[in-house]
Amino acid sequence: MMSFRDRFYQWDKTSVQTGSPSFLPLLHRRPNRTAGRRSSAIDQSSHPYLQSNLDRGDNISMVYITSWEEFVERSVQLFRADPESTRYCMKYRHCDGKLVLKVTDDRQCLKFKTDQAQDAKKMEKLNNIFFTLMARGPDADISEAAGKEQSEAQPTKKGRGRKQ
Amino acid sequence: MPLMGLDRFVNISGSKSILLPLLLGRMVLLQPDPFLNELTSMFEKSTEKGSVWVTLKRSSLKSKVQRNKMKTTGQSIEYRCLVRATDGKKTISTSVGMKDHQRFQSSYATILKAHMTTLKKRERKDKKKAAEAEKKAASSKKKL
């Protein structure tokens, strides 16, 4: 465990990119710890310091995202921006029935937690997306992975030929 | 596959000889199929307590030195998808390339579907069923 001072000065060095003042990370520290424990009920845009990770690229705050579509879009964006260091983690606790997904490039972190079975199905698609991106490359076409079910559903509807 | 300097931390082995490296607390690099078998057993063991973590990452499995050398000589670096799984005690991993990633991802999806059973189903449809099930349970308890 690094001391408070070491963390502060380390953060200071990494904040050169956006030119953010070095005292901001200190103020960010408390919200970071609680954001992980509480649910994602905190409105990111209104709070002056709990800004979106994309606005402050050097921020290392944990963000729980409520919308699945937003989580997918931002995590794919994050991966494409830095395919070398971005990883996609999943944690499943059978005893609690909880599933947590995390996508991080060790600078930004996007998380999604759920206890719903429907989200597990959505996660499968995201798994396919990431497998394709990681095995084939960040420029790979993921429309197959994401839109597979859609393309399968449409032909069957047309084939019935009933009144709509 | 040469792993410069990383041999201390990683053991490449088939499915049978993973006991010793696991006891030594090392990461075990497996082929995709033994990995899936081990992953299944991890899920089965951690039903009452514990978690299973699975991490996906793009990697060439080569050290920075090797990669820089390959860049300077103009060789193309082959990237694979590194999949790691742990239950907090032991860690297993495998790497999946372009050719076998689709087969792997479908097997992986099957395993997850089979084991992620404690997640809540949608409440709207199951409210009536849950209410009926509760009534039945209450009546059967009274009889006993």
PDB file of C-alpha atoms in Angstrom:
ATOM      1  CA  MET A   1       0.000   0.000   0.000  1.00  0.00           C
ATOM      2  CA  MET A   2       1.380   3.352  -1.037  1.00  0.00           C
ATOM      3  CA  SER A   3       1.332   6.165   1.453  1.00  0.00           C
ATOM      4  CA  PHE A   4      -1.012   9.077   0.933  1.00  0.00           C
ATOM      5  CA  ARG A   5       1.880  11.289  -0.130  1.00  0.00           C
ATOM      6  CA  ASP A   6       3.208   8.810  -2.675  1.00  0.00           C
ATOM      7  CA  ARG A   7      -0.221   8.442  -4.288  1.00  0.00           C
ATOM      8  CA  PHE A   8      -0.642  12.190  -4.406  1.00  0.00           C
ATOM      9  CA  TYR A   9       2.690  12.809  -6.095  1.00  0.00           C
ATOM     10  CA  GLN A  10       2.230   9.922  -8.496  1.00  0.00           C
ATOM     11  CA  TRP A  11      -1.108  11.336  -9.507  1.00  0.00           C
ATOM     12  CA  ASP A  12       0.517  14.702  -9.895  1.00  0.00           C
ATOM     13  CA  LYS A  13       2.907  13.333 -12.506  1.00  0.00           C
ATOM     14  CA  THR A  14       0.178  11.644 -14.507  1.00  0.00           C
ATOM     15  CA  SER A  15      -2.042  14.692 -14.668  1.00  0.00           C
ATOM     16  CA  VAL A  16       0.180  16.426 -17.212  1.00  0.00           C
ATOM     17  CA  GLN A  17      -1.913  15.400 -20.213  1.00  0.00           C
ATOM     18  CA  THR A  18      -5.068  17.329 -19.537  1.00  0.00           C
ATOM     19  CA  GLY A  19      -3.281  19.953 -17.507  1.00  0.00           C
ATOM     20  CA  SER A  20      -5.652  19.415 -14.618  1.00  0.00           C
ATOM     21  CA  PRO A  21      -4.519  20.999 -11.359  1.00  0.00           C
ATOM     22  CA  SER A  22      -2.911  18.575  -8.964  1.00  0.00           C
ATOM     23  CA  PHE A  23      -5.284  19.215  -6.099  1.00  0.00           C
ATOM     24  CA  LEU A  24      -8.286  17.793  -7.938  1.00  0.00           C
ATOM     25  CA  PRO A  25      -7.319  14.125  -7.445  1.00  0.00           C
ATOM     26  CA  LEU A  26      -7.348  14.705  -3.682  1.00  0.00           C
ATOM     27  CA  LEU A  27     -10.936  15.854  -3.791  1.00  0.00           C
ATOM     28  CA  HIS A  28     -11.768  12.937  -6.014  1.00  0.00           C
ATOM     29  CA  ARG A  29     -10.423  10.436  -3.556  1.00  0.00           C
ATOM     30  CA  ARG A  30     -13.399  10.162  -1.232  1.00  0.00           C
ATOM     31  CA  PRO A  31     -16.049   9.826  -3.966  1.00  0.00           C
ATOM     32  CA  ASN A  32     -13.923   7.081  -5.541  1.00  0.00           C
ATOM     33  CA  ARG A  33     -14.115   4.814  -2.526  1.00  0.00           C
ATOM     34  CA  THR A  34     -17.821   5.194  -1.938  1.00  0.00           C
ATOM     35  CA  ALA A  35     -18.799   5.034  -5.610  1.00  0.00           C
ATOM     36  CA  GLY A  36     -17.855   1.394  -5.692  1.00  0.00           C
ATOM     37  CA  ARG A  37     -19.836   0.427  -2.596  1.00  0.00           C
ATOM     38  CA  ARG A  38     -23.011   2.400  -3.180  1.00  0.00           C
ATOM     39  CA  SER A  39     -25.191   1.803  -6.200  1.00  0.00           C
ATOM     40  CA  SER A  40     -24.754   3.942  -9.261  1.00  0.00           C
ATOM     41  CA  ALA A  41     -27.389   6.417  -8.152  1.00  0.00           C
ATOM     42  CA  ILE A  42     -24.938   9.332  -8.276  1.00  0.00           C
ATOM     43  CA  ASP A  43     -25.671  11.600 -11.210  1.00  0.00           C
ATOM     44  CA  GLN A  44     -22.333  11.987 -12.929  1.00  0.00           C
ATOM     45  CA  SER A  45     -22.988  15.144 -14.899  1.00  0.00           C
ATOM     46  CA  SER A  46     -24.233  17.434 -12.137  1.00  0.00           C
ATOM     47  CA  HIS A  47     -21.518  16.835  -9.545  1.00  0.00           C
ATOM     48  CA  PRO A  48     -18.535  19.097 -10.309  1.00  0.00           C
ATOM     49  CA  TYR A  49     -15.888  16.490  -9.518  1.00  0.00           C
ATOM     50  CA  LEU A  50     -17.604  13.252 -10.425  1.00  0.00           C
ATOM     51  CA  GLN A  51     -17.264  13.987 -14.106  1.00  0.00           C
ATOM     52  CA  SER A  52     -17.296  11.406 -16.835  1.00  0.00           C
ATOM     53  CA  ASN A  53     -14.057   9.514 -17.260  1.00  0.00           C
ATOM     54  CA  LEU A  54     -13.836  10.609 -20.855  1.00  0.00           C
ATOM     55  CA  ASP A  55     -13.582  14.263 -19.860  1.00  0.00           C
ATOM     56  CA  ARG A  56     -10.662  13.666 -17.568  1.00  0.00           C
ATOM     57  CA  GLY A  57      -8.505  11.070 -19.258  1.00  0.00           C
ATOM     58  CA  ASP A  58      -6.077  10.686 -16.384  1.00  0.00           C
ATOM     59  CA  ASN A  59      -8.753  10.005 -13.792  1.00  0.00           C
ATOM     60  CA  ILE A  60      -8.745   6.589 -12.138  1.00  0.00           C
ATOM     61  CA  SER A  61     -12.213   6.684 -10.564  1.00  0.00           C
ATOM     62  CA  MET A  62     -14.425   3.609 -10.635  1.00  0.00           C
ATOM     63  CA  VAL A  63     -17.646   4.308 -12.476  1.00  0.00           C
ATOM     64  CA  TYR A  64     -20.692   2.072 -12.314  1.00  0.00           C
ATOM     65  CA  ILE A  65     -22.735   2.591 -15.441  1.00  0.00           C
ATOM     66  CA  THR A  66     -26.476   2.069 -15.273  1.00  0.00           C
ATOM     67  CA  SER A  67     -27.280   1.776 -18.956  1.00  0.00           C
ATOM     68  CA  TRP A  68     -26.155  -1.403 -20.685  1.00  0.00           C
ATOM     69  CA  GLU A  69     -25.955   0.197 -24.126  1.00  0.00           C
ATOM     70  CA  GLU A  70     -23.799   2.999 -22.766  1.00  0.00           C
ATOM     71  CA  PHE A  71     -21.510   0.501 -21.059  1.00  0.00           C
ATOM     72  CA  VAL A  72     -21.054  -1.473 -24.295  1.00  0.00           C
ATOM     73  CA  GLU A  73     -20.448   1.604 -26.412  1.00  0.00           C
ATOM     74  CA  ARG A  74     -17.949   3.164 -24.029  1.00  0.00           C
ATOM     75  CA  SER A  75     -16.067  -0.050 -23.398  1.00  0.00           C
ATOM     76  CA  VAL A  76     -15.668  -0.752 -27.130  1.00  0.00           C
ATOM     77  CA  GLN A  77     -14.516   2.852 -27.555  1.00  0.00           C
ATOM     78  CA  LEU A  78     -12.032   2.416 -24.722  1.00  0.00           C
ATOM     79  CA  PHE A  79     -10.681  -0.768 -26.228  1.00  0.00           C
ATOM     80  CA  ARG A  80     -10.295   0.701 -29.694  1.00  0.00           C
ATOM     81  CA  ALA A  81      -8.435   3.680 -28.270  1.00  0.00           C
ATOM     82  CA  ASP A  82      -5.868   1.458 -26.538  1.00  0.00           C
ATOM     83  CA  PRO A  83      -6.088  -2.229 -27.508  1.00  0.00           C
ATOM     84  CA  GLU A  84      -2.741  -3.086 -25.881  1.00  0.00           C
ATOM     85  CA  SER A  85      -3.676  -2.289 -22.324  1.00  0.00           C
ATOM     86  CA  THR A  86      -7.463  -2.580 -22.187  1.00  0.00           C
ATOM     87  CA  ARG A  87      -8.855  -5.644 -20.439  1.00  0.00           C
ATOM     88  CA  TYR A  88     -12.367  -6.926 -19.874  1.00  0.00           C
ATOM     89  CA  CYS A  89     -13.031  -8.614 -16.534  1.00  0.00           C
ATOM     90  CA  MET A  90     -16.013 -10.486 -15.250  1.00  0.00           C
ATOM     91  CA  LYS A  91     -16.726 -11.557 -11.687  1.00  0.00           C
ATOM     92  CA  TYR A  92     -19.533 -13.907 -10.781  1.00  0.00           C
ATOM     93  CA  ARG A  93     -20.633 -14.819  -7.278  1.00  0.00           C
ATOM     94  CA  HIS A  94     -22.999 -17.758  -7.267  1.00  0.00           C
ATOM     95  CA  CYS A  95     -23.780 -17.459  -3.544  1.00  0.00           C
ATOM     96  CA  ASP A  96     -24.925 -13.824  -3.911  1.00  0.00           C
ATOM     97  CA  GLY A  97     -26.208 -14.110  -7.463  1.00  0.00           C
ATOM     98  CA  LYS A  98     -24.204 -11.060  -8.528  1.00  0.00           C
ATOM     99  CA  LEU A  99     -22.377 -10.356 -11.754  1.00  0.00           C
ATOM    100  CA  VAL A 100     -19.910  -7.493 -12.190  1.00  0.00           C
ATOM    101  CA  LEU A 101     -18.268  -6.501 -15.448  1.00  0.00           C
ATOM    102  CA  LYS A 102     -15.252  -4.221 -15.670  1.00  0.00           C
ATOM    103  CA  VAL A 103     -13.457  -2.721 -18.654  1.00  0.00           C
ATOM    104  CA  THR A 104     -10.326  -0.759 -17.913  1.00  0.00           C
ATOM    105  CA  ASP A 105      -7.153   0.469 -19.542  1.00  0.00           C
ATOM    106  CA  ASP A 106      -5.591   1.178 -16.140  1.00  0.00           C
ATOM    107  CA  ARG A 107      -6.420   4.844 -16.595  1.00  0.00           C
ATOM    108  CA  GLN A 108     -10.204   4.833 -16.936  1.00  0.00           C
ATOM    109  CA  CYS A 109     -12.471   2.185 -15.494  1.00  0.00           C
ATOM    110  CA  LEU A 110     -15.996   1.309 -16.538  1.00  0.00           C
ATOM    111  CA  LYS A 111     -18.044  -1.087 -14.459  1.00  0.00           C
ATOM    112  CA  PHE A 112     -21.454  -2.661 -14.694  1.00  0.00           C
ATOM    113  CA  LYS A 113     -23.067  -4.723 -11.982  1.00  0.00           C
ATOM    114  CA  THR A 114     -26.248  -6.709 -12.050  1.00  0.00           C
ATOM    115  CA  ASP A 115     -28.247  -9.510 -10.509  1.00  0.00           C
ATOM    116  CA  GLN A 116     -30.591  -9.988 -13.480  1.00  0.00           C
ATOM    117  CA  ALA A 117     -30.542 -13.041 -15.715  1.00  0.00           C
ATOM    118  CA  GLN A 118     -31.399 -10.930 -18.770  1.00  0.00           C
ATOM    119  CA  ASP A 119     -28.118  -9.048 -18.335  1.00  0.00           C
ATOM    120  CA  ALA A 120     -26.248 -12.341 -18.516  1.00  0.00           C
ATOM    121  CA  LYS A 121     -27.713 -12.835 -21.978  1.00  0.00           C
ATOM    122  CA  LYS A 122     -26.633  -9.333 -22.981  1.00  0.00           C
ATOM    123  CA  MET A 123     -23.199 -10.081 -21.559  1.00  0.00           C
ATOM    124  CA  GLU A 124     -22.872 -13.041 -23.912  1.00  0.00           C
ATOM    125  CA  LYS A 125     -23.086 -10.666 -26.867  1.00  0.00           C
ATOM    126  CA  LEU A 126     -20.499  -8.405 -25.290  1.00  0.00           C
ATOM    127  CA  ASN A 127     -18.271 -11.452 -24.755  1.00  0.00           C
ATOM    128  CA  ASN A 128     -18.547 -12.261 -28.450  1.00  0.00           C
ATOM    129  CA  ILE A 129     -17.729  -8.672 -29.336  1.00  0.00           C
ATOM    130  CA  PHE A 130     -14.614  -8.670 -27.181  1.00  0.00           C
ATOM    131  CA  PHE A 131     -13.456 -12.089 -28.357  1.00  0.00           C
ATOM    132  CA  THR A 132     -13.708 -10.880 -31.957  1.00  0.00           C
ATOM    133  CA  LEU A 133     -11.985  -7.579 -31.216  1.00  0.00           C
ATOM    134  CA  MET A 134      -9.193  -9.140 -29.228  1.00  0.00           C
ATOM    135  CA  ALA A 135      -8.503 -12.126 -31.432  1.00  0.00           C
ATOM    136  CA  ARG A 136      -8.848 -10.384 -34.779  1.00  0.00           C
ATOM    137  CA  GLY A 137      -7.778  -6.866 -33.949  1.00  0.00           C
ATOM    138  CA  PRO A 138      -9.355  -3.575 -32.885  1.00  0.00           C
ATOM    139  CA  ASP A 139     -10.498  -2.823 -36.429  1.00  0.00           C
ATOM    140  CA  ALA A 140     -12.405  -6.075 -36.763  1.00  0.00           C
ATOM    141  CA  ASP A 141     -16.005  -5.952 -37.844  1.00  0.00           C
ATOM    142  CA  ILE A 142     -18.144  -6.626 -34.779  1.00  0.00           C
ATOM    143  CA  SER A 143     -21.508  -6.189 -36.463  1.00  0.00           C
ATOM    144  CA  GLU A 144     -21.638  -9.960 -36.801  1.00  0.00           C
ATOM    145  CA  ALA A 145     -21.238 -10.490 -33.096  1.00  0.00           C
ATOM    146  CA  ALA A 146     -23.638  -7.752 -32.103  1.00  0.00           C
ATOM    147  CA  GLY A 147     -26.246  -8.063 -34.809  1.00  0.00           C
ATOM    148  CA  LYS A 148     -26.336 -11.821 -35.242  1.00  0.00           C
ATOM    149  CA  GLU A 149     -29.670 -12.336 -33.549  1.00  0.00           C
ATOM    150  CA  GLN A 150     -31.268  -9.449 -35.376  1.00  0.00           C
ATOM    151  CA  SER A 151     -30.382 -10.839 -38.788  1.00  0.00           C
ATOM    152  CA  GLU A 152     -31.671 -14.246 -37.766  1.00  0.00           C
ATOM    153  CA  ALA A 153     -34.966 -12.846 -36.509  1.00  0.00           C
ATOM    154  CA  GLN A 154     -35.863 -10.803 -39.595  1.00  0.00           C
ATOM    155  CA  PRO A 155     -35.978 -13.520 -42.276  1.00  0.00           C
ATOM    156  CA  THR A 156     -38.306 -15.673 -40.166  1.00  0.00           C
ATOM    157  CA  LYS A 157     -40.803 -12.812 -39.851  1.00  0.00           C
ATOM    158  CA  LYS A 158     -40.820 -12.191 -43.580  1.00  0.00           C
ATOM    159  CA  GLY A 159     -41.220 -15.865 -44.329  1.00  0.00           C
ATOM    160  CA  ARG A 160     -44.547 -16.198 -42.504  1.00  0.00           C
ATOM    161  CA  GLY A 161     -46.401 -13.960 -44.957  1.00  0.00           C
ATOM    162  CA  ARG A 162     -49.252 -13.228 -42.578  1.00  0.00           C
ATOM    163  CA  LYS A 163     -51.145  -9.976 -42.218  1.00  0.00           C
ATOM    164  CA  GLN A 164     -49.299  -7.453 -40.127  1.00  0.00           C
TER     165      GLN A 164
ATOM    166  CA  MET B   1       6.202 -20.549 -27.338  1.00  0.00           C
ATOM    167  CA  PRO B   2       9.202 -18.717 -25.896  1.00  0.00           C
ATOM    168  CA  LEU B   3       8.358 -16.639 -22.854  1.00  0.00           C
ATOM    169  CA  MET B   4      11.433 -14.550 -22.157  1.00  0.00           C
ATOM    170  CA  GLY B   5      11.889 -14.099 -18.462  1.00  0.00           C
ATOM    171  CA  LEU B   6       8.318 -15.069 -17.716  1.00  0.00           C
ATOM    172  CA  ASP B   7       9.064 -18.796 -17.332  1.00  0.00           C
ATOM    173  CA  ARG B   8       9.258 -18.384 -13.584  1.00  0.00           C
ATOM    174  CA  PHE B   9       5.667 -17.266 -13.430  1.00  0.00           C
ATOM    175  CA  VAL B  10       3.981 -19.337 -16.077  1.00  0.00           C
ATOM    176  CA  ASN B  11       3.817 -23.067 -16.557  1.00  0.00           C
ATOM    177  CA  ILE B  12       2.824 -24.349 -19.960  1.00  0.00           C
ATOM    178  CA  SER B  13       1.297 -27.760 -19.536  1.00  0.00           C
ATOM    179  CA  GLY B  14      -1.428 -30.124 -20.544  1.00  0.00           C
ATOM    180  CA  SER B  15      -4.371 -30.885 -18.358  1.00  0.00           C
ATOM    181  CA  LYS B  16      -2.753 -33.619 -16.213  1.00  0.00           C
ATOM    182  CA  SER B  17       0.321 -31.904 -14.882  1.00  0.00           C
ATOM    183  CA  ILE B  18      -1.196 -28.717 -13.522  1.00  0.00           C
ATOM    184  CA  LEU B  19      -1.199 -29.781  -9.861  1.00  0.00           C
ATOM    185  CA  LEU B  20       2.368 -28.826  -8.997  1.00  0.00           C
ATOM    186  CA  PRO B  21       2.356 -25.356 -10.554  1.00  0.00           C
ATOM    187  CA  LEU B  22      -1.023 -24.661  -8.968  1.00  0.00           C
ATOM    188  CA  LEU B  23       0.362 -25.625  -5.559  1.00  0.00           C
ATOM    189  CA  LEU B  24       3.291 -23.307  -6.149  1.00  0.00           C
ATOM    190  CA  GLY B  25       0.820 -20.511  -6.815  1.00  0.00           C
ATOM    191  CA  ARG B  26       1.762 -20.025 -10.457  1.00  0.00           C
ATOM    192  CA  MET B  27      -0.381 -19.172 -13.424  1.00  0.00           C
ATOM    193  CA  VAL B  28      -1.074 -22.266 -15.496  1.00  0.00           C
ATOM    194  CA  LEU B  29      -1.231 -21.765 -19.246  1.00  0.00           C
ATOM    195  CA  LEU B  30      -3.456 -24.395 -20.812  1.00  0.00           C
ATOM    196  CA  GLN B  31      -4.852 -25.323 -24.192  1.00  0.00           C
ATOM    197  CA  PRO B  32      -8.380 -24.016 -24.789  1.00  0.00           C
ATOM    198  CA  ASP B  33     -10.220 -27.298 -24.096  1.00  0.00           C
ATOM    199  CA  PRO B  34      -8.509 -28.213 -20.791  1.00  0.00           C
ATOM    200  CA  PHE B  35      -8.978 -24.593 -19.799  1.00  0.00           C
ATOM    201  CA  LEU B  36     -12.726 -24.881 -20.352  1.00  0.00           C
ATOM    202  CA  ASN B  37     -12.816 -28.077 -18.275  1.00  0.00           C
ATOM    203  CA  GLU B  38     -10.960 -26.394 -15.419  1.00  0.00           C
ATOM    204  CA  LEU B  39     -13.229 -23.366 -15.686  1.00  0.00           C
ATOM    205  CA  THR B  40     -16.267 -25.619 -15.352  1.00  0.00           C
ATOM    206  CA  SER B  41     -14.833 -27.214 -12.225  1.00  0.00           C
ATOM    207  CA  MET B  42     -14.101 -23.745 -10.805  1.00  0.00           C
ATOM    208  CA  PHE B  43     -17.727 -22.746 -11.232  1.00  0.00           C
ATOM    209  CA  GLU B  44     -18.903 -25.980  -9.652  1.00  0.00           C
ATOM    210  CA  LYS B  45     -16.639 -25.571  -6.638  1.00  0.00           C
ATOM    211  CA  SER B  46     -17.580 -21.975  -5.914  1.00  0.00           C
ATOM    212  CA  THR B  47     -21.345 -22.431  -5.683  1.00  0.00           C
ATOM    213  CA  GLU B  48     -21.720 -22.021  -1.920  1.00  0.00           C
ATOM    214  CA  LYS B  49     -19.113 -19.365  -1.401  1.00  0.00           C
ATOM    215  CA  GLY B  50     -16.449 -17.612  -3.408  1.00  0.00           C
ATOM    216  CA  SER B  51     -16.327 -15.957  -6.810  1.00  0.00           C
ATOM    217  CA  VAL B  52     -15.037 -16.707 -10.249  1.00  0.00           C
ATOM    218  CA  TRP B  53     -13.163 -14.011 -12.125  1.00  0.00           C
ATOM    219  CA  VAL B  54     -12.617 -14.250 -15.881  1.00  0.00           C
ATOM    220  CA  THR B  55     -10.483 -11.681 -17.685  1.00  0.00           C
ATOM    221  CA  LEU B  56     -10.095 -11.167 -21.409  1.00  0.00           C
ATOM    222  CA  LYS B  57      -7.180  -9.249 -22.817  1.00  0.00           C
ATOM    223  CA  ARG B  58      -5.476  -8.825 -26.149  1.00  0.00           C
ATOM    224  CA  SER B  59      -1.894  -9.993 -25.949  1.00  0.00           C
ATOM    225  CA  SER B  60       0.919 -11.210 -28.128  1.00  0.00           C
ATOM    226  CA  LEU B  61       2.355 -13.237 -25.221  1.00  0.00           C
ATOM    227  CA  LYS B  62       5.749 -11.726 -25.925  1.00  0.00           C
ATOM    228  CA  SER B  63       7.790  -9.463 -23.704  1.00  0.00           C
ATOM    229  CA  LYS B  64       8.310  -5.792 -24.480  1.00  0.00           C
ATOM    230  CA  VAL B  65      11.896  -6.464 -25.565  1.00  0.00           C
ATOM    231  CA  GLN B  66      10.811  -9.095 -28.072  1.00  0.00           C
ATOM    232  CA  ARG B  67       8.047  -6.888 -29.406  1.00  0.00           C
ATOM    233  CA  ASN B  68      10.396  -3.966 -29.952  1.00  0.00           C
ATOM    234  CA  LYS B  69      12.852  -6.243 -31.738  1.00  0.00           C
ATOM    235  CA  MET B  70      10.091  -7.531 -33.989  1.00  0.00           C
ATOM    236  CA  LYS B  71       8.972  -4.004 -34.763  1.00  0.00           C
ATOM    237  CA  THR B  72      12.450  -2.918 -35.778  1.00  0.00           C
ATOM    238  CA  THR B  73      12.956  -5.940 -38.028  1.00  0.00           C
ATOM    239  CA  GLY B  74       9.544  -5.343 -39.592  1.00  0.00           C
ATOM    240  CA  GLN B  75       7.985  -8.648 -38.550  1.00  0.00           C
ATOM    241  CA  SER B  76       4.267  -8.623 -37.905  1.00  0.00           C
ATOM    242  CA  ILE B  77       3.326  -9.482 -34.332  1.00  0.00           C
ATOM    243  CA  GLU B  78       0.584 -12.048 -33.983  1.00  0.00           C
ATOM    244  CA  TYR B  79      -1.905 -11.068 -31.302  1.00  0.00           C
ATOM    245  CA  ARG B  80      -4.103 -13.501 -29.465  1.00  0.00           C
ATOM    246  CA  CYS B  81      -6.883 -13.182 -26.959  1.00  0.00           C
ATOM    247  CA  LEU B  82      -5.598 -14.101 -23.505  1.00  0.00           C
ATOM    248  CA  VAL B  83      -8.258 -15.511 -21.219  1.00  0.00           C
ATOM    249  CA  ARG B  84      -7.524 -15.830 -17.512  1.00  0.00           C
ATOM    250  CA  ALA B  85      -9.742 -17.366 -14.860  1.00  0.00           C
ATOM    251  CA  THR B  86      -9.332 -17.532 -11.117  1.00  0.00           C
ATOM    252  CA  ASP B  87     -11.306 -18.508  -8.068  1.00  0.00           C
ATOM    253  CA  GLY B  88      -9.105 -16.505  -5.745  1.00  0.00           C
ATOM    254  CA  LYS B  89      -6.854 -19.471  -5.007  1.00  0.00           C
ATOM    255  CA  LYS B  90      -5.652 -20.822  -8.326  1.00  0.00           C
ATOM    256  CA  THR B  91      -5.334 -19.152 -11.704  1.00  0.00           C
ATOM    257  CA  ILE B  92      -5.590 -20.745 -15.110  1.00  0.00           C
ATOM    258  CA  SER B  93      -5.207 -19.190 -18.500  1.00  0.00           C
ATOM    259  CA  THR B  94      -5.339 -19.864 -22.186  1.00  0.00           C
ATOM    260  CA  SER B  95      -4.772 -17.945 -25.371  1.00  0.00           C
ATOM    261  CA  VAL B  96      -7.158 -17.999 -28.288  1.00  0.00           C
ATOM    262  CA  GLY B  97      -6.244 -16.961 -31.809  1.00  0.00           C
ATOM    263  CA  MET B  98      -8.192 -15.888 -34.870  1.00  0.00           C
ATOM    264  CA  LYS B  99      -8.940 -19.398 -36.075  1.00  0.00           C
ATOM    265  CA  ASP B 100     -10.345 -20.928 -32.897  1.00  0.00           C
ATOM    266  CA  HIS B 101     -11.947 -17.960 -31.166  1.00  0.00           C
ATOM    267  CA  GLN B 102     -15.448 -18.604 -32.459  1.00  0.00           C
ATOM    268  CA  ARG B 103     -15.493 -22.211 -31.310  1.00  0.00           C
ATOM    269  CA  PHE B 104     -14.077 -21.141 -27.958  1.00  0.00           C
ATOM    270  CA  GLN B 105     -16.579 -18.359 -27.474  1.00  0.00           C
ATOM    271  CA  SER B 106     -19.539 -20.649 -28.090  1.00  0.00           C
ATOM    272  CA  SER B 107     -18.234 -23.266 -25.621  1.00  0.00           C
ATOM    273  CA  TYR B 108     -17.503 -20.492 -23.142  1.00  0.00           C
ATOM    274  CA  ALA B 109     -21.014 -19.103 -23.551  1.00  0.00           C
ATOM    275  CA  THR B 110     -22.477 -22.573 -22.905  1.00  0.00           C
ATOM    276  CA  ILE B 111     -20.493 -22.916 -19.684  1.00  0.00           C
ATOM    277  CA  LEU B 112     -21.599 -19.504 -18.438  1.00  0.00           C
ATOM    278  CA  LYS B 113     -25.234 -20.160 -19.276  1.00  0.00           C
ATOM    279  CA  ALA B 114     -25.122 -23.463 -17.436  1.00  0.00           C
ATOM    280  CA  HIS B 115     -23.596 -22.029 -14.264  1.00  0.00           C
ATOM    281  CA  MET B 116     -24.982 -18.526 -13.887  1.00  0.00           C
ATOM    282  CA  THR B 117     -28.228 -19.781 -12.469  1.00  0.00           C
ATOM    283  CA  THR B 118     -28.693 -17.662  -9.353  1.00  0.00           C
ATOM    284  CA  LEU B 119     -29.318 -14.436 -11.268  1.00  0.00           C
ATOM    285  CA  LYS B 120     -32.851 -13.140 -10.892  1.00  0.00           C
ATOM    286  CA  LYS B 121     -35.348 -13.726 -13.632  1.00  0.00           C
ATOM    287  CA  ARG B 122     -37.704 -10.960 -14.773  1.00  0.00           C
ATOM    288  CA  GLU B 123     -40.265 -10.266 -12.075  1.00  0.00           C
ATOM    289  CA  ARG B 124     -43.282  -9.360 -14.196  1.00  0.00           C
ATOM    290  CA  LYS B 125     -43.884 -12.793 -15.660  1.00  0.00           C
ATOM    291  CA  ASP B 126     -42.870 -14.707 -12.555  1.00  0.00           C
ATOM    292  CA  LYS B 127     -44.882 -12.755  -9.977  1.00  0.00           C
ATOM    293  CA  LYS B 128     -47.935 -14.970 -10.383  1.00  0.00           C
ATOM    294  CA  LYS B 129     -45.848 -18.123 -10.409  1.00  0.00           C
ATOM    295  CA  ALA B 130     -43.958 -16.980  -7.315  1.00  0.00           C
ATOM    296  CA  ALA B 131     -47.230 -16.198  -5.512  1.00  0.00           C
ATOM    297  CA  GLU B 132     -48.587 -19.630  -6.396  1.00  0.00           C
ATOM    298  CA  ALA B 133     -45.382 -21.328  -5.301  1.00  0.00           C
ATOM    299  CA  GLU B 134     -45.522 -19.489  -1.973  1.00  0.00           C
ATOM    300  CA  LYS B 135     -49.115 -20.582  -1.370  1.00  0.00           C
ATOM    301  CA  LYS B 136     -48.199 -24.183  -2.108  1.00  0.00           C
ATOM    302  CA  ALA B 137     -45.196 -24.037   0.208  1.00  0.00           C
ATOM    303  CA  ALA B 138     -47.300 -22.514   2.989  1.00  0.00           C
ATOM    304  CA  SER B 139     -50.022 -25.160   2.658  1.00  0.00           C
ATOM    305  CA  SER B 140     -47.528 -28.024   2.575  1.00  0.00           C
ATOM    306  CA  LYS B 141     -45.818 -26.675   5.714  1.00  0.00           C
ATOM    307  CA  LYS B 142     -49.144 -26.532   7.538  1.00  0.00           C
ATOM    308  CA  LYS B 143     -49.838 -30.160   6.661  1.00  0.00           C
ATOM    309  CA  LEU B 144     -46.454 -31.231   8.044  1.00  0.00           C
TER     310      LEU B 144
END
